[in-house]
């Protein structure tokens, strides 16, 4: 990574901490190296820190510059990141540092997620904790949570007694100029379907690879309303079209998507095709389907590619006709996308489902187990549970089992929030106009933290980040500076308040 990628960017301290974070592997559930970094940060600065049993850390900084007696403010971000890369990129998220590059006002990583979600928020918290004693700041508690991206485990396991503050600045949203005071709740469904295998028919000797690639992907909450292509759904549609015309085509394997909170970008299926003319006919049919899907999605998904080609590896077994029919039926009927828009908040997605991934999880000579991952979000708990019951019912009809975790709660908006008024004033002073106050169709930790720490008053905001949860992730450099400035304004006002 070039040494000067963030050199000269403002605020320099924040960018230096962010660059340091990009050099530390921090996948969800494997945050030990970044936790060690935070411990070292606190120890070198003689700042008190505490951890709970799941790994969340709180680093405390006394008030300063006249804010010594002000109420404590919690600055919160999560230290894990979504780990996604393009298929042609060699990168080990458990070992390798990210490679940063700058294009105009945007900073991104080469072929991988950037981790600006939520690395920028974490870097801002560290820069605040590291400010000189002359800075006018209230007492701060930097709350660094673990494993946000794969189920909000850190927030669920938070020991609320670690915190004394009752005002929370969550730095984990991605639309500069907007203040968020509410979010959706969510819950996952993990489906398992046993697929029966049988020996490959003697007449089948031309394995083919069907591949869907080049989709935008993105955040399963923030981008779900854009109707981006979903690789799980698209590869299923193509396979169903092929099997309908050529029922003797047999599936060897199917894999699509990855993370529960990302829209699937890539998919691949290996199929066995009878020798001779059927092979060419199948390839022509796939090309026809590609053109139809390009007509449907191509105005948005400009880099979408759907192709089929000879596959060198031959497999001894294929799915039985009954099993591949069940698998494709299940994948095609599971709901994906916006289910309902809010009637109470115009423009807000109320309920959605993300068909996140399908992949084989185990296999023997006679059967394979396929795991399908679904993620449901809603501002209304009962509406979310209706969708999860729907998923369970569809699973049962197709012979699949389903496991559903405990859903995490949404964050109910409080327009009368005291910290909201302070935050709106700070945005107004900086921008010269009234900021937008909104709720977001994504999971934030504020609602869960509020349950763990009764009386917590919270807002969430952040710089502009696009392409989160995908290798297209990038952060707007100019908005990071504004994000920092508004944070200082908010804290300066809160430092003037007395207990």
Coordinates of C-alpha atoms in Angstrom, one line a residue:
X1 CA 0.0 0.0 0.0
X2 CA 1.5 3.4 -0.9
X3 CA 2.5 5.3 2.2
X4 CA 0.8 8.6 1.1
X5 CA -2.7 7.3 0.3
X6 CA -4.2 9.3 3.2
X7 CA -1.4 11.8 3.6
X8 CA -2.8 15.3 3.6
X9 CA -6.4 14.2 4.0
X10 CA -8.3 16.1 6.7
X11 CA -8.7 15.5 9.6
X12 CA -5.3 13.8 9.4
X13 CA -5.6 12.1 12.8
X14 CA -8.8 10.4 11.8
X15 CA -7.4 9.2 8.5
X16 CA -4.2 7.9 10.1
X17 CA -6.3 5.8 12.5
X18 CA -8.4 4.6 9.6
X19 CA -5.4 3.6 7.6
X20 CA -4.0 1.7 10.6
X21 CA -7.3 -0.2 10.9
X22 CA -7.2 -1.2 7.2
X23 CA -3.9 -2.9 7.9
X24 CA -5.4 -5.1 10.7
X25 CA -7.5 -8.1 9.7
X26 CA -10.9 -7.8 11.4
X27 CA -13.5 -10.2 10.0
X28 CA -16.6 -10.7 12.1
X29 CA -16.0 -13.1 15.0
X30 CA -12.2 -12.7 14.5
X31 CA -11.5 -9.3 16.0
X32 CA -8.7 -10.4 18.3
X33 CA -6.0 -8.4 16.4
X34 CA -8.0 -5.1 16.4
X35 CA -8.9 -5.6 20.1
X36 CA -5.2 -5.9 20.9
X37 CA -4.7 -2.7 18.9
X38 CA -7.3 -0.9 21.0
X39 CA -5.8 -2.2 24.2
X40 CA -2.4 -1.0 23.2
X41 CA -3.9 2.4 22.2
X42 CA -5.5 2.8 25.6
X43 CA -2.4 1.6 27.5
X44 CA 0.0 4.0 25.8
X45 CA -2.3 6.9 26.6
X46 CA -3.0 5.8 30.1
X47 CA -6.7 5.7 29.4
X48 CA -8.9 3.4 31.5
X49 CA -10.5 0.6 29.5
X50 CA -12.8 -2.3 30.3
X51 CA -14.1 -5.3 28.4
X52 CA -17.1 -7.6 28.8
X53 CA -17.3 -11.3 28.2
X54 CA -18.1 -11.1 24.5
X55 CA -15.2 -8.8 23.7
X56 CA -16.8 -5.3 23.6
X57 CA -14.4 -2.7 24.8
X58 CA -15.0 0.7 26.5
X59 CA -12.2 3.2 26.6
X60 CA -12.7 6.2 28.8
X61 CA -11.4 9.8 28.4
X62 CA -12.0 12.5 31.1
X63 CA -13.6 15.7 30.1
X64 CA -11.4 18.6 29.3
X65 CA -11.2 22.3 28.3
X66 CA -14.1 23.2 30.5
X67 CA -16.1 20.0 29.9
X68 CA -14.9 18.2 33.0
X69 CA -18.2 18.3 34.8
X70 CA -20.5 17.6 31.8
X71 CA -22.5 14.4 31.5
X72 CA -20.6 11.5 29.9
X73 CA -21.1 10.9 26.2
X74 CA -20.8 7.5 24.6
X75 CA -19.1 7.4 21.1
X76 CA -20.0 4.1 19.5
X77 CA -18.9 2.0 16.5
X78 CA -18.3 -1.6 15.6
X79 CA -14.8 -2.9 14.9
X80 CA -15.6 -5.8 12.6
X81 CA -16.1 -5.5 8.8
X82 CA -17.9 -7.3 6.0
X83 CA -15.3 -9.3 4.0
X84 CA -16.3 -9.5 0.3
X85 CA -13.9 -9.6 -2.7
X86 CA -14.2 -10.1 -6.4
X87 CA -13.7 -13.7 -7.6
X88 CA -10.5 -12.7 -9.5
X89 CA -8.9 -11.1 -6.4
X90 CA -6.4 -13.1 -4.2
X91 CA -7.0 -11.8 -0.7
X92 CA -7.1 -13.5 2.7
X93 CA -9.2 -11.4 5.0
X94 CA -7.8 -13.2 8.1
X95 CA -4.1 -12.3 7.2
X96 CA -3.8 -9.7 4.5
X97 CA -3.9 -5.9 4.9
X98 CA -6.2 -4.0 2.6
X99 CA -4.8 -2.1 -0.4
X100 CA -6.2 1.4 -0.5
X101 CA -6.6 3.7 -3.6
X102 CA -7.9 7.2 -4.1
X103 CA -10.0 8.4 -7.0
X104 CA -10.9 12.0 -6.8
X105 CA -13.1 12.5 -3.7
X106 CA -13.4 8.7 -3.1
X107 CA -11.2 6.3 -1.1
X108 CA -11.7 2.6 -1.8
X109 CA -9.9 -0.8 -1.6
X110 CA -8.5 -2.8 -4.6
X111 CA -11.0 -5.5 -5.3
X112 CA -12.3 -5.9 -1.7
X113 CA -14.6 -4.2 0.8
X114 CA -13.0 -1.2 2.3
X115 CA -14.3 -1.5 5.9
X116 CA -15.3 2.2 6.0
X117 CA -18.4 0.6 7.5
X118 CA -17.7 1.0 10.4
X119 CA -13.9 1.8 10.3
X120 CA -14.5 5.5 9.8
X121 CA -16.7 5.7 12.9
X122 CA -14.1 3.7 14.9
X123 CA -11.3 5.9 13.6
X124 CA -13.3 9.1 14.6
X125 CA -13.8 7.7 18.1
X126 CA -10.1 7.0 18.4
X127 CA -9.2 10.5 17.2
X128 CA -11.6 12.0 19.8
X129 CA -10.1 9.9 22.6
X130 CA -6.6 11.0 21.5
X131 CA -7.4 14.8 21.4
X132 CA -5.2 17.1 23.6
X133 CA -6.2 18.0 27.1
X134 CA -7.0 21.6 25.9
X135 CA -9.9 20.4 23.7
X136 CA -13.3 21.3 25.0
X137 CA -14.9 17.8 25.4
X138 CA -17.3 16.2 27.8
X139 CA -16.2 12.9 29.5
X140 CA -16.1 10.3 26.7
X141 CA -16.7 6.6 26.7
X142 CA -15.6 5.0 23.4
X143 CA -17.7 1.9 23.0
X144 CA -16.2 -0.5 20.5
X145 CA -18.6 -3.5 19.7
X146 CA -17.7 -6.8 18.1
X147 CA -19.4 -8.9 15.5
X148 CA -22.1 -6.4 14.4
X149 CA -22.1 -7.6 10.8
X150 CA -23.1 -11.3 11.4
X151 CA -25.9 -10.9 13.9
X152 CA -25.2 -7.9 16.3
X153 CA -23.6 -10.4 18.7
X154 CA -21.6 -7.7 20.5
X155 CA -24.6 -5.5 21.1
X156 CA -26.7 -8.4 22.3
X157 CA -24.0 -9.5 24.7
X158 CA -23.1 -6.0 25.9
X159 CA -22.6 -5.6 29.7
X160 CA -24.5 -2.4 30.2
X161 CA -22.7 -1.7 33.5
X162 CA -19.6 -0.8 31.5
X163 CA -21.2 2.5 30.5
X164 CA -22.1 5.5 32.7
X165 CA -23.1 7.8 29.8
X166 CA -26.7 8.1 28.8
X167 CA -26.1 10.1 25.6
X168 CA -25.0 8.0 22.6
X169 CA -23.5 9.1 19.2
X170 CA -23.6 6.1 16.9
X171 CA -21.2 6.8 14.0
X172 CA -22.4 4.0 11.7
X173 CA -24.7 5.4 9.1
X174 CA -23.7 6.3 5.5
X175 CA -25.7 9.3 4.2
X176 CA -23.9 12.5 5.0
X177 CA -26.3 15.3 5.9
X178 CA -28.9 13.0 7.4
X179 CA -29.5 12.3 11.1
X180 CA -31.0 8.9 11.9
X181 CA -33.3 8.3 15.0
X182 CA -34.7 4.9 14.2
X183 CA -33.9 1.7 12.4
X184 CA -35.3 -1.7 11.4
X185 CA -35.1 -4.8 13.4
X186 CA -34.1 -8.1 11.8
X187 CA -33.7 -11.8 12.0
X188 CA -32.1 -14.6 10.0
X189 CA -33.5 -17.9 8.7
X190 CA -31.1 -20.7 7.9
X191 CA -32.7 -23.4 5.7
X192 CA -31.3 -26.8 5.1
X193 CA -32.4 -29.1 2.3
X194 CA -31.2 -32.7 1.8
X195 CA -30.5 -33.3 -1.9
X196 CA -30.4 -36.9 -3.1
X197 CA -27.6 -37.8 -5.5
X198 CA -27.3 -40.6 -8.1
X199 CA -24.6 -41.8 -10.5
X200 CA -24.2 -39.6 -13.6
X201 CA -26.1 -41.0 -16.6
X202 CA -23.7 -42.6 -19.1
X203 CA -25.0 -40.4 -21.9
X204 CA -24.0 -37.2 -20.0
X205 CA -20.3 -36.4 -20.6
X206 CA -20.3 -32.6 -21.1
X207 CA -20.1 -30.8 -17.7
X208 CA -20.9 -27.1 -18.1
X209 CA -20.3 -24.1 -15.8
X210 CA -23.1 -21.6 -15.6
X211 CA -21.9 -18.3 -14.1
X212 CA -23.6 -15.1 -13.1
X213 CA -21.2 -12.3 -12.3
X214 CA -20.7 -8.5 -12.3
X215 CA -23.8 -7.6 -10.3
X216 CA -23.7 -4.6 -8.0
X217 CA -24.6 -6.5 -4.8
X218 CA -24.7 -4.1 -1.9
X219 CA -26.2 -3.7 1.5
X220 CA -29.3 -5.8 2.0
X221 CA -31.0 -3.0 3.9
X222 CA -29.8 0.2 2.4
X223 CA -29.9 -1.0 -1.2
X224 CA -32.9 -3.5 -1.1
X225 CA -35.3 -0.9 -2.5
X226 CA -33.3 -0.4 -5.7
X227 CA -34.2 -3.8 -7.2
X228 CA -30.7 -4.7 -7.9
X229 CA -30.1 -8.1 -9.4
X230 CA -29.7 -11.0 -7.0
X231 CA -27.4 -13.7 -8.2
X232 CA -29.3 -16.4 -6.3
X233 CA -32.5 -15.5 -7.9
X234 CA -31.0 -15.0 -11.4
X235 CA -29.1 -18.3 -11.5
X236 CA -32.2 -20.1 -10.3
X237 CA -34.3 -18.5 -13.1
X238 CA -31.8 -19.5 -15.8
X239 CA -31.6 -23.1 -14.4
X240 CA -35.4 -23.4 -14.3
X241 CA -35.6 -22.2 -17.9
X242 CA -32.9 -24.7 -19.0
X243 CA -34.5 -27.6 -17.2
X244 CA -38.0 -26.8 -18.5
X245 CA -36.8 -27.1 -22.1
X246 CA -34.2 -29.8 -21.5
X247 CA -35.4 -31.9 -18.5
X248 CA -32.5 -34.3 -18.9
X249 CA -30.0 -31.6 -17.8
X250 CA -28.8 -32.4 -14.3
X251 CA -27.3 -30.2 -11.7
X252 CA -24.0 -31.3 -10.1
X253 CA -23.6 -28.3 -7.8
X254 CA -24.9 -24.8 -7.1
X255 CA -23.4 -22.0 -5.1
X256 CA -24.4 -18.3 -4.9
X257 CA -24.0 -15.4 -2.6
X258 CA -22.1 -15.2 0.7
X259 CA -23.0 -12.8 3.5
X260 CA -26.4 -12.6 5.2
X261 CA -26.5 -8.8 5.0
X262 CA -25.2 -8.5 1.4
X263 CA -27.2 -8.8 -1.8
X264 CA -25.7 -11.8 -3.7
X265 CA -23.4 -10.6 -6.5
X266 CA -22.1 -13.8 -8.0
X267 CA -23.3 -17.4 -8.6
X268 CA -22.1 -20.5 -10.3
X269 CA -23.7 -23.9 -11.1
X270 CA -22.1 -26.9 -12.7
X271 CA -24.5 -29.0 -14.8
X272 CA -24.3 -32.2 -16.8
X273 CA -25.6 -32.1 -20.3
X274 CA -26.2 -35.0 -22.7
X275 CA -23.7 -35.4 -25.5
X276 CA -24.2 -34.1 -28.9
X277 CA -26.7 -31.4 -30.0
X278 CA -28.2 -30.8 -26.5
X279 CA -25.0 -29.1 -25.4
X280 CA -25.2 -26.4 -28.1
X281 CA -29.0 -26.0 -27.5
X282 CA -28.4 -25.5 -23.7
X283 CA -25.7 -22.9 -24.5
X284 CA -28.1 -21.1 -26.9
X285 CA -30.9 -21.1 -24.3
X286 CA -28.6 -19.6 -21.7
X287 CA -27.6 -16.9 -24.1
X288 CA -31.3 -16.2 -24.7
X289 CA -32.0 -16.0 -21.0
X290 CA -29.0 -13.6 -20.6
X291 CA -30.5 -11.3 -23.2
X292 CA -33.9 -11.3 -21.4
X293 CA -32.3 -10.6 -18.0
X294 CA -30.2 -7.8 -19.6
X295 CA -33.4 -6.2 -20.9
X296 CA -34.9 -6.5 -17.4
X297 CA -31.9 -5.4 -15.3
X298 CA -29.3 -4.0 -17.7
X299 CA -30.2 -0.3 -17.3
X300 CA -29.0 -0.6 -13.7
X301 CA -26.8 -3.7 -13.7
X302 CA -24.5 -2.5 -16.5
X303 CA -21.7 -5.0 -15.8
X304 CA -24.0 -8.1 -15.4
X305 CA -22.7 -11.2 -17.1
X306 CA -24.4 -14.5 -17.6
X307 CA -22.5 -17.1 -19.5
X308 CA -22.0 -20.9 -19.8
X309 CA -18.8 -22.8 -20.8
X310 CA -17.2 -26.2 -20.7
X311 CA -16.2 -27.2 -17.3
X312 CA -13.0 -29.5 -17.0
X313 CA -13.9 -31.3 -13.8
X314 CA -16.1 -34.4 -14.2
X315 CA -18.3 -35.5 -11.2
X316 CA -19.4 -39.1 -10.6
X317 CA -22.8 -38.0 -9.3
X318 CA -25.6 -35.6 -10.1
X319 CA -28.8 -34.5 -8.3
X320 CA -31.8 -36.6 -8.8
X321 CA -34.6 -35.1 -10.9
X322 CA -36.9 -34.9 -7.8
X323 CA -34.2 -33.2 -5.7
X324 CA -33.1 -30.6 -8.2
X325 CA -36.8 -29.8 -8.8
X326 CA -37.3 -29.2 -5.0
X327 CA -34.2 -27.1 -4.7
X328 CA -35.1 -24.8 -7.6
X329 CA -38.7 -24.6 -6.5
X330 CA -37.7 -23.5 -3.1
X331 CA -35.2 -20.9 -4.3
X332 CA -37.7 -19.5 -6.8
X333 CA -40.5 -19.1 -4.3
X334 CA -38.6 -17.7 -1.3
X335 CA -39.4 -13.9 -1.2
X336 CA -36.6 -11.4 -2.0
X337 CA -36.8 -7.6 -2.0
X338 CA -39.2 -5.0 -0.6
X339 CA -42.3 -6.6 0.9
X340 CA -44.0 -3.4 2.1
X341 CA -43.3 0.3 2.2
X342 CA -44.1 2.2 5.4
X343 CA -47.5 4.0 5.5
X344 CA -46.3 6.0 8.5
X345 CA -43.0 7.3 7.0
X346 CA -43.2 8.0 3.3
X347 CA -40.2 6.6 1.4
X348 CA -39.1 4.2 4.1
X349 CA -39.0 0.5 3.4
X350 CA -41.0 -1.1 6.2
X351 CA -40.4 -4.8 5.6
X352 CA -38.0 -6.7 3.3
X353 CA -36.4 -10.1 2.7
X354 CA -32.9 -10.8 1.4
X355 CA -32.3 -14.2 -0.3
X356 CA -28.6 -14.0 0.6
X357 CA -26.9 -17.3 -0.3
X358 CA -27.2 -20.9 -1.2
X359 CA -24.3 -23.4 -1.0
X360 CA -23.6 -27.0 -0.3
X361 CA -22.6 -27.5 3.3
X362 CA -21.9 -31.2 3.4
X363 CA -22.1 -34.3 1.1
X364 CA -21.7 -38.0 0.8
X365 CA -21.8 -40.3 -2.2
X366 CA -25.6 -40.5 -2.0
X367 CA -26.8 -37.1 -0.7
X368 CA -25.7 -33.4 -0.2
X369 CA -27.0 -30.9 2.3
X370 CA -27.7 -27.4 0.9
X371 CA -27.8 -24.4 3.2
X372 CA -29.9 -21.3 2.2
X373 CA -29.5 -18.1 4.1
X374 CA -32.4 -15.6 4.4
X375 CA -32.3 -12.2 6.2
X376 CA -35.6 -10.4 7.1
X377 CA -35.8 -6.7 8.2
X378 CA -38.8 -4.7 9.4
X379 CA -39.6 -1.6 11.4
X380 CA -42.5 -3.6 12.9
X381 CA -41.6 -6.8 14.9
X382 CA -44.9 -8.5 14.1
X383 CA -44.5 -7.8 10.4
X384 CA -41.0 -9.3 10.5
X385 CA -42.3 -12.4 12.2
X386 CA -45.0 -12.9 9.6
X387 CA -42.3 -13.0 6.9
X388 CA -40.2 -15.4 8.9
X389 CA -43.3 -17.7 9.4
X390 CA -43.8 -17.5 5.6
X391 CA -40.2 -18.6 5.0
X392 CA -40.7 -21.5 7.4
X393 CA -43.9 -22.6 5.7
X394 CA -42.3 -22.5 2.2
X395 CA -39.4 -24.5 3.5
X396 CA -41.6 -27.1 4.9
X397 CA -43.5 -27.5 1.7
X398 CA -40.3 -28.2 -0.1
X399 CA -39.0 -30.6 2.6
X400 CA -36.4 -28.3 4.1
X401 CA -35.8 -27.6 7.8
X402 CA -35.4 -24.1 9.1
X403 CA -33.6 -22.5 12.1
X404 CA -34.5 -19.0 13.0
X405 CA -32.4 -16.9 15.5
X406 CA -34.0 -14.5 18.0
X407 CA -34.7 -11.3 16.0
X408 CA -33.0 -8.1 17.1
X409 CA -35.3 -5.2 17.9
X410 CA -35.7 -2.0 15.9
X411 CA -34.9 1.4 17.3
X412 CA -38.1 3.4 17.9
X413 CA -37.8 7.1 16.8
X414 CA -38.0 9.8 19.5
X415 CA -38.4 13.2 17.8
X416 CA -38.2 14.9 21.3
X417 CA -34.8 13.5 22.0
X418 CA -32.5 16.1 23.7
X419 CA -29.4 14.9 21.8
X420 CA -31.3 15.2 18.5
X421 CA -32.0 18.9 19.1
X422 CA -28.2 19.4 19.8
X423 CA -27.3 17.4 16.7
X424 CA -29.8 19.3 14.5
X425 CA -28.4 22.6 15.7
X426 CA -24.8 21.5 14.9
X427 CA -25.8 20.3 11.4
X428 CA -27.7 23.6 10.8
X429 CA -24.7 25.7 11.8
X430 CA -22.4 23.7 9.6
X431 CA -24.6 23.2 6.5
X432 CA -26.6 26.4 6.6
X433 CA -29.8 24.5 6.2
X434 CA -32.1 22.2 8.1
X435 CA -30.8 18.6 8.2
X436 CA -33.0 15.6 7.2
X437 CA -34.1 13.5 10.2
X438 CA -35.0 10.0 9.2
X439 CA -35.3 6.3 10.1
X440 CA -33.2 3.7 8.2
X441 CA -34.0 0.3 6.8
X442 CA -30.9 -1.3 8.2
X443 CA -29.8 -2.7 11.5
X444 CA -28.1 -0.3 14.0
X445 CA -27.0 -1.2 17.4
X446 CA -28.8 1.7 19.1
X447 CA -32.0 -0.1 19.8
X448 CA -30.2 -3.1 21.4
X449 CA -27.8 -0.8 23.4
X450 CA -30.9 1.1 24.6
X451 CA -32.3 -2.1 26.0
X452 CA -29.1 -2.9 27.8
X453 CA -28.7 0.7 29.1
X454 CA -32.1 2.1 30.0
X455 CA -32.5 5.8 29.5
X456 CA -29.9 6.0 26.6
X457 CA -30.7 8.9 24.3
X458 CA -29.2 8.3 20.9
X459 CA -28.7 9.6 17.3
X460 CA -26.8 8.2 14.4
X461 CA -25.0 9.9 11.5
X462 CA -21.9 9.5 9.4
X463 CA -20.1 10.4 6.2
X464 CA -21.2 9.2 2.7
X465 CA -20.3 5.6 2.0
X466 CA -21.5 3.9 -1.1
X467 CA -21.4 0.2 -2.1
X468 CA -21.2 -1.0 1.5
X469 CA -20.9 -4.8 1.9
X470 CA -19.4 -5.1 -1.6
X471 CA -16.1 -4.6 -3.3
X472 CA -17.5 -1.4 -4.7
X473 CA -17.5 0.1 -1.2
X474 CA -16.1 3.6 -1.1
X475 CA -16.1 6.6 1.2
X476 CA -16.4 10.3 0.2
X477 CA -13.3 12.1 1.5
X478 CA -14.9 15.5 1.7
X479 CA -17.8 14.3 3.8
X480 CA -15.5 12.7 6.3
X481 CA -14.1 16.2 7.1
X482 CA -17.7 17.6 7.5
X483 CA -18.6 14.6 9.6
X484 CA -15.7 15.3 11.9
X485 CA -16.5 19.0 12.2
X486 CA -20.1 18.4 13.1
X487 CA -19.1 15.8 15.7
X488 CA -16.8 18.4 17.4
X489 CA -19.6 20.9 17.4
X490 CA -22.0 18.5 19.0
X491 CA -19.5 17.6 21.7
X492 CA -18.5 21.2 22.4
X493 CA -22.2 21.9 23.0
X494 CA -22.6 18.9 25.3
X495 CA -19.4 19.8 27.1
X496 CA -21.1 23.1 28.2
X497 CA -23.9 21.2 29.9
X498 CA -23.6 20.5 33.6
X499 CA -24.7 17.4 35.5

